[in-house]
Each structure stands twice: as structure tokens, then as C-alpha cells.
Amino acid sequence: MEPKLIGDPVDRIDGKQKVTGGAHYAGDIKQPEMAYAVLVMSTIANGTIRDIDTADAEKLPGVLAIMTHKNTPRLPGYDANKPGATALGRVLHLLHDDRVDYSNQPIAMAIADSFEHAVDAANHVRVTYQAKTPAPGLPTSKAEPFRPQKLPRPDDPVDTQRGDLNKAMAAAEVSFKQTYHTPTQVHNALEPHTSVAIWEGKQLTIYQATQGIFPSRERIAEYFALPPENVRVIAQFVGGGFGSKGPVWADGVLAAMAAQYVKRPVKLELRRSDMFGMVGSRSATSQQLDIGASRSGDFLGMAHRSLNQTSVFDDFSEPAGILTRVLYKCPNQEVTHRSIRANIGSPSPMRAPGEAPGMFALESAIDELAYQLNMDPIALRLKNYAETDQQKELPFSSKSLRECYQQAADRFGWSKRLAAPRSMRDGNILIGMGMASAIYPTIRDEASAKIKLNADGTVLLSIGTQDIGTGSYTAMTQLAADAFGISPDRVTLRAGDTRQPKTPVSGGSRTTASAGSAVVQAAEAVILKAKQLALNDLKSPLNGQKESDMAVEKGRLFLKSDPKKGEALTALLKRNGGNALEASTSSKSGEEKEKYSMYAHGAQFAEVRIDEALGEIRVSKLTGAYAAGRIVNAKTAHSQLVGGIVWGVSMALLEHAIHDPRTNRIMNANLAEYHVPVNADIPDIDAFFIDEKDEIVNPAGVKGIGEIGITGSVAAIANAIYHATGKRIRELPITPDKILSFTA
Amino acid sequence: MKNFQYTEASQPAQAVQQIGAGRDTKFVAGGTNLVDLMKYGIEQPDTLIDISRLELAKIEKTATGIRIGALARNSDMAEHPLVTSQFPLLAEALLAGASPQLRNMATLGGNLMQRTRCNYFYDISQPCNKRQGPTAQAGCGALEGYNRIHAILGLESGDLNQSCIATNPSDMNVALAALDAVVNVSGPAGQRAIPIRDFHRLAGKKPQQDTTLAPNELITSIDLTTPQRAGKSHYLKVRDRASYAFALVSVAARLVVESGRIQDVRLALGGVAHKPWRLTSVEQQLIGKPATEASFREAARQLVAGAKGFEHNAFKIELAQSAIVRALQTVAA
Ligand SMILES: Cc1cc2nc3c(=O)[nH]c(=O)nc-3n(C[C@H](O)[C@H](O)[C@H](O)COP(=O)(O)OP(=O)(O)OC[C@H]3O[C@@H](n4cnc5c(N)ncnc54)[C@H](O)[C@@H]3O)c2cc1C
Ligand code: SF4
């Protein structure tokens, strides 16, 4: 059989398991004697628990225990409950004290022999509070903003300056200044957060819905003061994460605490309503954009001042300004981040954290400026095309944004757009076309992998990484198969378990770049061993050749200068005792990171149809071109783009966690009222990759694609809405009421 | 969810008898609303009487029109030839509601009785006169809270904080109001027929009570009268997303036009009041008028006269009028 090639639209290796129910998620795990835990959540956002009465609950059938701050044993490693060095280390409420810092915070846990009994018990816990007025979040907050100590990614400075902004702004012929608002959003992966915890002495095994089995293992081990080796985290399948399953949240630790307390395996599966608060959110932002330009459209100065919200007990600062530092050429610039504190659950990374709200603001502002200058929005962007990363003063490892603009514009039919707002109509319907750039950094973390080439030519790939639903298992398998030139079905994968080689969190679109590079390097190491075997083997046609003169294709080792000279790897191995060749590698970025700036780019176009009298906005067309290095699997990669773009529709038009500022309670904490798009909201999406070869970025040659789709689509839609109606709505989501009550 | 007893009723009379026997007893039909309310702790019945197997699902011809059994599924109603041929307005309204999965479960009786989607009603930690009853003096959480989906018409003239500003969320009910449906019910004292306009109530001083149905009465069917002249009808639903969202505002319109003049008109609004909003006086005024935008706009103005907007829903006043005009233009075309 012809091996499937890298880039082919290969079906997911686990597709059949998933559609037949054979894929076991954490919630599917059953253990003998397993008990069920259900959380009791706070109904106030600030104060203390005056009394918590568990007497009625404890008497109910099947109840094993009710844990509250009154009886919960102190965790030996509780001192580690501080903001961590990365976005993964969050401060958790673990029933250790009577504080209530936000509404829908876990304040007790009912453990029973069935889920139903646990729910019933949880409902019978009576709580009274000493309540204080909660500090509201954005936009209501009047709190004094403070400068956060850091942004989630250590590489991103909180504030940056370059050139002389004041001077540039004073000299600019055209100036622009506006403020944009984005709301709190809640991730809501289809699969709720779930953990099944099993103790055997001092060994803890946890089946967990997580984006990072290794970071989870370390954080949980820390709380229990155990060496990480004592904790095993397994995530065979994960039903979406979107950032929400990156950190370990309270539920992940509480499950293990419950299992220890009742001395039985315990499953803790969050209910949908539990997910609005304790497992992160995208921070609301308020972002001010100032741009000074020449009459001909050169950006002379630019400031992006972003305000976000964090909780009263933790530090997380939505990095909304970071892409403004690199997207356009602009010699004088200032980008700052400030936060206010509110009685809310801690915000956390959500698909394209910072990038999504930040790009909405930046790309809306560029669009506004294009109208102000009477320039085509693409022309204005091309005029200010950044050939280098001006902030880091580095060249890009590769950048094909120009090609993206061009190809997406052609396929979208941008030339049919009449420039003036309100100039395109179909009966009662106003039609608008808008576009925006898309960009996402390429992140790579240390990752390791082990590859074993068997004498029969099959390959065993061991790599810890979880697959959060994106298709990582398939991509890893393909990369290993590709290295040997064999069909992916000849590769067996062992993954999703901390017993396998260590890999990073699946977040920041880094899995293929990180774990994928480890796979490529482990395969290279095995191939090197094969070459050495051949050159030392008197019976091999490659005896005495140099390693660097040999290559592998279709499972065959051969001489590059004379491809006929060579032999199948299976023949080589069989002749040499039939032993497998095995190699483990640990892979991380090297000096390329200091020498180059690395980003995936894209151009996103949108057409909207708006019934202005009724305020209804429907997206009728979405076209996007993306350049992201090598595409390992055309099918799963396309799904990532489409998923990201749909998220953009959601953010632009629908999503909004509504806090009542009097109570800080989320008033739409369910999926009937927390709106995301349904099928009828999504037109056919034409999202495609353009060829981009990048040999610098990492050994796998890939850039992250999981998040870029949302970075352009939000502003493209908002810009299309302006083009249709002449109404510039700077506050997301753009709902019918905002169209109807718009005043310039 | 509180633990509860579950029984099945095999005959309507038995159902009525069973509901009279228990204290906190409720009927369950499709369960799509009641089960959610029980999960959130809003409804806490001790006993559920499952009426879904009662033989009350027929849709049949009557001397004056059609009768639809209370257990008919929303999806079956929307597809039934008697409905689509004589009452396309009802079919259209049904199909505008919820999702196919929900419509497959939802029944006529359950839809008539579905409760408001008010965010504060749904959150038992928040004050709500409708949920807690007026004697609790809880107040209305929505009044100064998030009230985007709330009422602009039919509001209590006294202290609103002792009343309720919620809306009836149903699409079907708006069409039934326009069509003058009659709700047939059966109780311990026998049968009675309730005109739809008297079935749903304004909140007034009894915000806890959505309808005039007694707790021990069973809805058995509705009757619809075939109009003399069908004219054209349209159910216009304005919503945040293209499907699977409750109406911000909706309009059920039916219009008969001859030689450019309005002969007959029915007009009901959804999403604006505690019950479907219909003013026959406004319809009367339209008779004989030219079927033009000016006439429609005047009718729209009259239909929302006295509307009151709150912090987040004031946009509905304008929107309702635009929607009325648009719906009438659609059927006049
Ligand atoms: C996510 C979601 C979205 C929705 N969207 C829409 C929408 O867009 N538009 C819309 O109109 N609706 C919508 N609905 C509501 C849906 O239409 C109702 O849930 C449904 O009609 C209720 O019917 P049921 O048979 O399931 O009622 P049940 O839940 O079984 O019962 C509801 C109430 O009616 C009472 N009852 C039922 N039958 C009788 C009877 N024969 N006699 C007396 N009392 C009775 C019950 O005791 C109960 O109090 C939505 C619902 C959900 C969950
Ligand atoms: S509007 Fe009605 S249902 Fe909503 S909180 Fe007020 S009283 Fe309750």
C-alpha cells in the first residue's frame, strides 16, 4: 500500500472509536466501589460562610461524607496554593477556609454511592453567609487599575515602548482614538471537567479531562506533597478544552481529596452550571487604540492600552495587546496592560487568550482608519506590512501574509465590494463585506518521545501527549509514519498517560510543534541507528557508506547518490538478529528562538446580511487564507481553522456571560441562554492553507493552527457590519439590540 | 432535584383524580420544561403523574374547524395536513420554536403551560415574586437587574417590585392567541372551555400564576375555528441567532386584503408581555383601511401604546413596531 503522505487528509486514527462509543473519556471510567462527588456552590460573591449545616444531608441514603471547611483535612502541600509561574498554576478554593471570593465557588462537597444521591445530599446542605458587597468586573468596575506583574507567557512583557510615541502622535496628519469592549466568555467544552481519583497507599491514579497530563500531575503532587512519580494522570480522550482544561482547577484536586477522605475511588464530574466560574473564563476587556498616521496611510505612532479583570485572589492578566507589537510596521509604539480586581472566578486562557479580544480591537481600529483615510482596508494593511518583527528586532522565520490577503480576497470576491458603507443591499437586507488580518505566535515547549522500530517494520511510538479532540494522536502517528515512509496504520501509538515520555500542555497551539518535533527527532535517532547498523554490516549493500549519504523512504534505507543501492529496514533488522531499534529524545527549541520571530498568519474575510429594521445579523460568507508552515493533516488542520472561525462568529455576535453587577452572579449559566452559534448561523466556510515552507521554525516545520482562526474572524465580521450599516459597534457581542439602538 | 414519586395515568379521568389526591403533584408530558425546572429546584413536586400515554394526541376535524389533543407533539402538529392547510400560522410558529429534538418531545399542553425564561426565576438564589409568591415579599430580581428579555406591555400599574415583568416565552401561544383558540380542560367539577385570551394572564398582583388553569385541571385539547377567508399569514420571530433561541419579539399576523383594502386581520405579539399581546380594537380599526405601510405603522403604534422599557429591553418598543409592520407587509405582498 502507498503510504499516506504528510499533508494528506488522513482520517483520525480514533474516529471509529469515537463514533461507536469505544473511546473512553474520563466520565466513562468506572471503578469497583467508586463513589460520586457533587459540589455545593456559593450563591454570594463576597463574604464568609457564617454557618454550614450538613446534618440533614448526612442522614440521606447512600451518603458517605459531606466535606466542608469544617472537616476537610489540610492538604500537606497547601502552601503551594499561590499563583504559579505559568498560566497553569491557579489559586484554588479547596474547602480550607470560610472565605467566599466569587459566586458559584465550591464551598462543600457531597460524596455518595451514586450520582443521584450525591446531588440530593448537595441540595440539602444549608448555608448562611456573612455577605459583603462584591467588587464588580468590567465594564462596571470603578476600581483603580494596577499594573500586573506578568503576562501569562513569560516571553511577553507587560508593557513595551519603542520610538517616541508622543512626538509621532503630535506630528501625525491623521489621528484616531477609540475604545473597544469585549465581554466575559466561558469556555464550555462539551465534556465537562471530570476526574476519577484512585488511591493505592501513597500512589494516586487520576483519570482526568485535562489539556495537560504532566502539568496536572505536578500540580496535584504539589498539593499532596508527593513526588510527581507517585501521581499518574491518564487522559485517553478529552472532549474539548479551549484553555479551560489547561490548569488544574479545584475539581481536579477535590476529587483526590474526596477519594482519600472516603477511602474509595471517587468520580467528580462538574455539572454544566458548575462550569460558570470555577474553571476559568476569558476576561472582559476595555481597550483603547490610538493611531497616528500620515495622510497617505503610513502608521507613525500607535498605542494599545488594554484593561482587563482578574479575581481578588489570583493573578491572570489577559494579554490583549501582544499582537499589536508585531502585526504592523510602526516605529513609535506603546502597548500596556492593566488589571482591575473583581469578585469573580479567576479568568484564564481561553482559545487565543489576549489575541482574540486584542485582534478585535486592533483590526477594527485599522478598518476605521481605512475609512477615515478613504483607503481600501487591504491597501492600508499592505502599506504598513511588517517585514520584520520591530519589537524584538528580528526577522520572521517565514511570513506569507501578503499571499494570504491576495488569495483570500480573490476567492472571497473582494473586488465586488462597493467601498461606501450602506451601499450594498438586497431588498430589506443590507449587505456588508469586511476583512481582517489573523496572526498567532508559534510556541514550542520541551517534549520527549520514544520510538521503537520493530524487525517486521512496524513502529511503536510512545509519547505522553493528550489529544484534546484536535487530532493530535493522528498527527503524531503521521509524523512517525512519514519519517520511515510507511503507512500510518503500521504505527502503534501509546499516549495520553504520564507513564509515557513527557510532553507539554496542549494549549497555545503548541502540541504539533512541540510533541511533533520530538517524534520527528526520535525517528531521526532510530534512523541514525539503522544507518550505523548498515554501514557496519558487511552483508549490507550500504556497508562502508557515510550516514549522511543515506536516506529512508518507503521503509527502505538507500544511498542518496544511487538510490538503487539499499535495502528494506526489515531486511537489515532481520539479518542483525531481529532486534528492534529504539531511541528516546527530548526536544526543545534552540537558538532559532533568539534569532527569529515566529508566527502563523492569515487573512479572514466575512460577508454579513443585516435586516436593519429587525436588527438581525446573519453571516453569509466566510473566506480565510492561512499560512502556517507544514500542514501535517489537511483534514484535521482544516477542522481547526473552521472551529476557530466559528468561535469568531460566536464572539462577534453571541457569546456573553452576563454578570449582574449587584451580585456578580452569572445570570445565563446554562447553554440555553449562553448563546453560541447553531448550524443555521454558520454558512459554508472556505478556509484554506497556502503553501509555506519553514525549515527554521522547528524540526516538524509546523506552526500552531488551533487558535489563529478566531484572531481574524471577529473583526472581519464587525467590519462587515459597519460596511453594511454604517454603524460602528465597538462592544461585543454585536446583538440586534445594539444595531437597533445605535447612535453615532 | 428533589426525590419524587412517579405514576402513570392511563385515562384522563384517572389523571384528574390522581392530581386531586396528592399535595404537590404535577403532570408531566414531554418533560422538556418541567424536568429542567425540577433540576434547578424551581418546581419541587412530591409526585409526578405521567400523562404522556393518554390517548389525547389526536388531531381531527370538528364541525367548525379542528381539535388538537393536548398530548399531540409539537412536531406532529406542525406537520399535520389539517394544521398546515387551515392554520399555517400555527405550523410556522411551532417550527420557529426550540429545536427538532425538543419539538419531538414537547406537547401542546406542555407548551401552553411552559414557564418564563426569566434569568432570576431560574436561579433559586435570587429574589423572584413569581417563584416565591407575593407573600414572601421577595421582590423582582429582574426589575433592576438584567431584563433584556422582559416585558414592555401589560405591566402592573402599582409597585412593580411586588409584581413580575416576565414574558411568556412560547411561540405557539402567540399563534393560538391570533387564532382565537379555545382551551378545553377537565377538572374534578367536569369540563370547561377557556378562550385563549383568558387562559394566560397578566402578572398583576398574582405573579406566581401564569394561567387561569386550576392546579387540579387537565388540559385535554384545543379547538380552532376555520376562518371564513383564510387570507395570508406569517409568523415573524426576531431572535439573537438563526435558530434555537427564544424570541426577542415575535408577531403572528393573518391578513385578508381585497382591492387593496383590509377585510380581516389578526395580530398578536410575543416576547413583550406576560401573555401573548393582542388588542382586537386595533384590528377593528384596520378593517377597511388600505393595506399600506402607513396603516400598518399606525396599527403598530397603537398596539404598543403605553409600552415601558427597562434598562436592557427598551429596544423592544421600536423593534416590536418594526416587526409588526414587516409581518403585515409580508402578508400584504
Ligand atoms: C433549550 C430550550 C429551547 C426552547 N426554545 C423554545 C422556543 O424557541 N420557542 C418555544 O415556544 N418554546 C421553546 N422551548 C420550550 C418548549 O416549547 C417547552 O419546553 C415545551 O413546549 C413544553 O412541553 P412539554 O410537553 O415538554 O411540557 P412538560 O415539561 O412536560 O410540562 C410543562 C408544564 O405543563 C404542564 N402540563 C403539561 N401537559 C399538561 C396538560 N395536558 N394539562 C395540564 N398541565 C399540563 C406540566 O405539569 C408542567 O407544569 C424551549 C425549551 C428548551 C429546553
Ligand atoms: S420578572 Fe417575574 S419571574 Fe423574573 S424575577 Fe421578576 S418576578 Fe421573577
Coordinates of C-alpha atoms in Angstrom, one line a residue, chain B residues 18-332:
Chain B
Q18 CA -54.7 11.4 40.9
I19 CA -53.8 15.1 40.8
G20 CA -56.6 15.9 43.2
A21 CA -55.3 13.3 45.6
G22 CA -51.7 14.5 46.2
R23 CA -50.5 17.8 47.7
D24 CA -47.5 18.7 45.5
T25 CA -48.5 16.8 42.4
K26 CA -47.8 17.7 38.9
F27 CA -48.5 16.4 35.4
V28 CA -45.5 15.6 33.2
A29 CA -46.0 15.4 29.5
G30 CA -42.9 15.8 27.3
G31 CA -40.9 16.9 30.3
T32 CA -38.8 19.4 28.4
N33 CA -39.7 22.2 30.7
L34 CA -40.8 20.6 33.9
V35 CA -37.7 18.4 34.3
D36 CA -35.4 21.4 33.8
L37 CA -37.4 23.3 36.4
M38 CA -37.1 20.4 38.8
K39 CA -33.3 20.1 38.3
Y40 CA -32.9 23.7 39.2
G41 CA -35.1 23.3 42.2
I42 CA -37.8 25.7 41.0
E43 CA -40.5 23.1 40.8
Q44 CA -40.4 20.6 43.7
P45 CA -43.3 18.2 43.2
D46 CA -43.6 15.2 45.5
T47 CA -45.4 13.2 42.8
L48 CA -45.3 13.3 39.0
I49 CA -48.2 11.9 37.1
D50 CA -47.0 10.9 33.6
I51 CA -49.8 11.8 31.2
S52 CA -47.7 11.2 28.0
R53 CA -49.5 8.0 27.2
L54 CA -53.1 9.3 27.5
E55 CA -55.0 8.9 24.3
L56 CA -55.2 12.7 23.8
A57 CA -52.8 13.1 20.9
K58 CA -55.3 13.1 18.0
I59 CA -55.7 15.9 15.5
E60 CA -59.1 15.8 14.0
K61 CA -61.8 17.7 12.1
T62 CA -64.7 19.2 14.0
A63 CA -67.9 20.8 12.8
T64 CA -66.3 24.2 12.8
G65 CA -62.7 23.6 12.5
I66 CA -60.2 21.3 14.1
R67 CA -59.4 19.8 17.5
I68 CA -55.9 19.1 18.6
G69 CA -55.3 16.8 21.6
A70 CA -53.3 18.1 24.5
L71 CA -50.7 15.4 24.1
A72 CA -50.1 16.0 20.4
R73 CA -46.3 16.6 19.9
N74 CA -45.3 20.0 18.6
S75 CA -43.5 18.3 15.7
D76 CA -46.6 16.3 14.7
M77 CA -48.8 19.3 15.0
A78 CA -46.6 21.3 12.7
E79 CA -46.6 18.7 10.0
H80 CA -50.3 17.7 10.2
P81 CA -52.2 18.4 7.0
L82 CA -55.2 19.8 8.8
V83 CA -52.9 22.3 10.5
T84 CA -50.7 23.2 7.5
S85 CA -53.7 23.6 5.2
Q86 CA -56.0 25.6 7.5
F87 CA -53.7 27.1 10.1
P88 CA -50.3 27.6 8.5
L89 CA -49.7 30.3 11.1
L90 CA -49.7 27.8 13.8
A91 CA -47.4 25.4 11.9
E92 CA -45.0 28.3 11.2
A93 CA -44.9 29.4 14.9
L94 CA -44.3 25.8 16.1
L95 CA -41.4 25.3 13.7
A96 CA -39.9 28.6 14.8
G97 CA -39.7 27.2 18.4
A98 CA -36.9 25.3 20.1
S99 CA -35.2 22.6 18.1
P100 CA -36.3 19.4 16.3
Q101 CA -35.3 17.3 19.3
L102 CA -37.4 19.4 21.7
R103 CA -40.4 19.6 19.4
N104 CA -40.4 15.9 19.1
M105 CA -41.0 15.7 22.9
A106 CA -42.9 18.9 23.6
T107 CA -46.7 18.6 23.7
L108 CA -49.5 21.1 23.1
G109 CA -50.5 21.1 26.8
G110 CA -46.9 21.5 27.9
N111 CA -46.3 24.3 25.5
L112 CA -49.4 26.2 26.7
M113 CA -48.1 25.8 30.3
Q114 CA -44.4 26.4 29.8
R115 CA -42.9 28.9 32.2
T116 CA -41.0 32.1 31.7
R117 CA -37.3 32.1 30.9
C118 CA -36.6 35.0 33.2
N119 CA -33.0 34.6 34.4
Y120 CA -33.9 35.3 38.0
F121 CA -36.9 32.9 38.0
Y122 CA -34.4 30.2 37.0
D123 CA -31.9 31.0 39.8
I124 CA -33.2 30.0 43.2
S125 CA -30.7 32.1 45.0
Q126 CA -32.2 35.2 43.5
P127 CA -35.4 37.1 44.6
C128 CA -38.4 36.3 42.4
N129 CA -42.1 37.0 43.1
K130 CA -43.2 34.5 40.5
R131 CA -41.2 31.7 42.1
Q132 CA -41.7 32.6 45.7
G133 CA -45.2 34.0 45.6
P134 CA -46.2 37.5 46.7
T135 CA -46.4 36.7 50.4
A136 CA -42.7 36.0 50.5
Q137 CA -42.2 39.7 49.7
A138 CA -39.1 38.7 47.8
G139 CA -39.2 41.3 45.1
C140 CA -38.4 41.0 41.5
G141 CA -34.7 40.4 40.7
A142 CA -35.1 41.4 37.1
L143 CA -36.6 44.8 37.7
E144 CA -33.3 46.4 38.3
G145 CA -31.2 43.6 37.0
Y146 CA -30.7 42.0 33.7
N147 CA -34.0 42.5 32.0
R148 CA -33.3 42.2 28.3
I149 CA -35.9 39.5 27.6
H150 CA -38.6 41.1 29.8
A151 CA -42.0 42.7 29.2
I152 CA -42.8 46.1 27.9
L153 CA -46.5 45.8 27.9
G154 CA -49.3 44.7 30.3
L155 CA -47.3 45.7 33.3
E156 CA -48.8 46.2 36.7
S157 CA -49.7 49.8 37.4
G158 CA -48.8 49.6 41.1
D159 CA -45.4 48.7 42.6
L160 CA -43.6 46.6 40.0
N161 CA -41.3 45.2 42.7
Q162 CA -44.4 43.3 44.0
S163 CA -45.3 42.1 40.6
C164 CA -43.5 40.5 37.7
I165 CA -42.1 41.8 34.4
A166 CA -41.5 38.4 32.8
T167 CA -42.7 37.3 29.4
N168 CA -44.5 34.2 28.2
P169 CA -41.8 32.6 26.1
S170 CA -43.9 30.4 23.8
D171 CA -44.1 30.9 20.1
M172 CA -47.1 28.6 19.7
N173 CA -49.1 30.6 22.2
V174 CA -48.8 33.7 20.1
A175 CA -50.2 32.0 17.1
L176 CA -53.0 30.5 19.2
A177 CA -53.9 33.9 20.5
A178 CA -54.1 35.3 17.0
L179 CA -56.3 32.3 16.0
D180 CA -58.7 32.6 19.0
A181 CA -58.1 29.1 20.1
V182 CA -60.3 27.6 22.9
V183 CA -58.6 25.5 25.5
N184 CA -60.7 22.5 26.7
V185 CA -59.9 21.4 30.2
S186 CA -61.2 18.7 32.6
G187 CA -61.3 19.0 36.3
P188 CA -63.0 17.5 39.4
A189 CA -66.1 19.5 38.6
G190 CA -66.2 18.4 35.0
Q191 CA -65.2 20.1 31.7
R192 CA -64.8 23.7 30.8
A193 CA -63.7 25.7 27.8
I194 CA -61.4 28.6 28.2
P195 CA -60.9 31.1 25.4
I196 CA -57.1 31.6 24.9
R197 CA -57.2 35.3 25.8
D198 CA -58.4 34.3 29.2
F199 CA -56.1 31.3 29.6
H200 CA -52.8 33.2 30.1
R201 CA -52.8 36.1 32.5
L202 CA -51.1 39.4 33.1
A203 CA -48.9 39.2 36.3
G204 CA -50.8 41.9 38.3
K205 CA -50.8 41.1 42.0
K206 CA -50.6 37.3 41.4
P207 CA -47.2 37.0 39.7
Q208 CA -46.9 33.3 40.7
Q209 CA -49.9 32.4 38.5
D210 CA -49.2 32.2 34.7
T211 CA -52.6 30.9 33.7
T212 CA -56.2 30.5 34.8
L213 CA -55.9 26.8 34.8
A214 CA -56.5 25.3 38.3
P215 CA -53.7 23.1 39.7
N216 CA -56.1 20.1 39.6
E217 CA -57.3 20.6 36.0
L218 CA -56.0 18.7 32.9
I219 CA -55.8 20.3 29.5
T220 CA -57.4 17.8 27.1
S221 CA -57.4 19.7 23.8
I222 CA -57.8 22.9 21.9
D223 CA -60.3 23.9 19.3
L224 CA -59.6 26.1 16.4
T225 CA -62.3 27.6 14.1
T226 CA -61.6 27.6 10.4
P227 CA -61.7 31.1 9.2
Q228 CA -64.2 32.1 6.5
R229 CA -61.5 33.6 4.5
A230 CA -58.0 32.3 5.1
G231 CA -56.0 35.2 3.7
K232 CA -52.3 35.0 4.2
S233 CA -50.5 34.5 7.4
H234 CA -46.9 34.9 8.7
Y235 CA -45.2 34.3 12.0
L236 CA -42.2 36.6 12.3
K237 CA -39.7 35.8 15.0
V238 CA -36.8 38.1 15.8
R239 CA -34.0 36.3 17.7
D240 CA -30.3 36.6 18.5
R241 CA -29.4 33.6 16.4
A242 CA -30.9 31.9 13.4
S243 CA -32.5 29.0 15.2
Y244 CA -32.9 27.6 18.7
A245 CA -33.4 30.8 20.6
F246 CA -36.4 32.3 22.2
A247 CA -38.0 35.3 20.5
L248 CA -36.8 38.8 21.4
V249 CA -40.1 39.8 19.8
S250 CA -42.5 37.9 17.6
V251 CA -45.5 38.7 15.5
A252 CA -48.3 36.4 14.5
A253 CA -50.2 38.0 11.6
R254 CA -53.0 37.0 9.4
L255 CA -54.5 39.3 6.8
V256 CA -57.3 39.3 4.2
V257 CA -57.0 42.0 1.6
E258 CA -59.4 42.8 -1.2
S259 CA -58.9 45.5 -3.8
G260 CA -56.2 46.9 -1.7
R261 CA -58.4 47.2 1.4
I262 CA -58.1 45.2 4.6
Q263 CA -61.0 42.9 5.1
D264 CA -59.9 40.9 8.1
V265 CA -56.8 41.0 10.3
R266 CA -55.3 39.1 13.3
L267 CA -52.3 40.4 15.1
A268 CA -50.6 39.1 18.2
L269 CA -47.2 39.9 19.7
G270 CA -44.9 37.6 21.6
G271 CA -41.9 38.4 23.8
V272 CA -43.5 41.6 25.0
A273 CA -45.8 40.7 27.9
H274 CA -46.8 38.2 30.5
K275 CA -49.2 36.7 27.9
P276 CA -49.4 36.9 24.1
W277 CA -50.4 40.5 23.4
R278 CA -53.4 41.1 21.3
L279 CA -55.8 44.1 21.0
T280 CA -58.9 43.4 19.0
S281 CA -59.7 47.1 19.0
V282 CA -56.5 47.8 16.9
E283 CA -57.6 45.1 14.5
Q284 CA -61.1 46.6 14.2
Q285 CA -59.5 49.9 13.3
L286 CA -57.6 48.4 10.5
I287 CA -60.7 47.0 8.8
G288 CA -61.4 48.9 5.6
K289 CA -58.1 50.7 5.6
P290 CA -55.7 50.5 2.7
A291 CA -53.1 47.7 3.1
T292 CA -50.2 50.2 3.1
E293 CA -47.2 50.8 5.3
A294 CA -48.9 53.9 6.8
S295 CA -51.9 51.8 8.0
F296 CA -49.6 49.2 9.4
R297 CA -47.4 51.7 11.1
E298 CA -50.4 53.3 12.8
A299 CA -51.6 49.9 14.0
A300 CA -48.2 49.1 15.3
R301 CA -48.1 52.3 17.2
Q302 CA -51.5 51.6 18.8
L303 CA -50.6 48.0 19.6
V304 CA -47.6 49.1 21.7
A305 CA -49.1 52.2 23.1
G306 CA -48.1 52.7 26.7
A307 CA -45.1 50.4 26.4
K308 CA -42.5 50.8 29.1
G309 CA -38.8 49.9 28.6
F310 CA -36.4 48.9 31.3
E311 CA -32.6 49.1 31.4
H312 CA -31.9 46.4 28.8
N313 CA -35.2 45.9 26.9
A314 CA -36.2 49.4 25.8
F315 CA -35.1 48.4 22.2
K316 CA -38.2 46.2 22.1
I317 CA -40.6 49.1 21.8
E318 CA -39.2 50.2 18.5
L319 CA -38.4 46.6 17.4
A320 CA -42.0 45.4 18.1
Q321 CA -43.4 48.1 15.8
S322 CA -40.9 47.4 13.0
A323 CA -41.7 43.7 13.3
I324 CA -45.5 44.3 13.1
V325 CA -45.0 46.4 10.0
R326 CA -42.7 43.9 8.4
A327 CA -45.1 41.0 9.2
L328 CA -48.1 42.8 7.8
Q329 CA -46.1 43.9 4.7
T330 CA -45.1 40.3 4.2
V331 CA -48.7 39.0 4.2
A332 CA -50.0 42.0 2.2

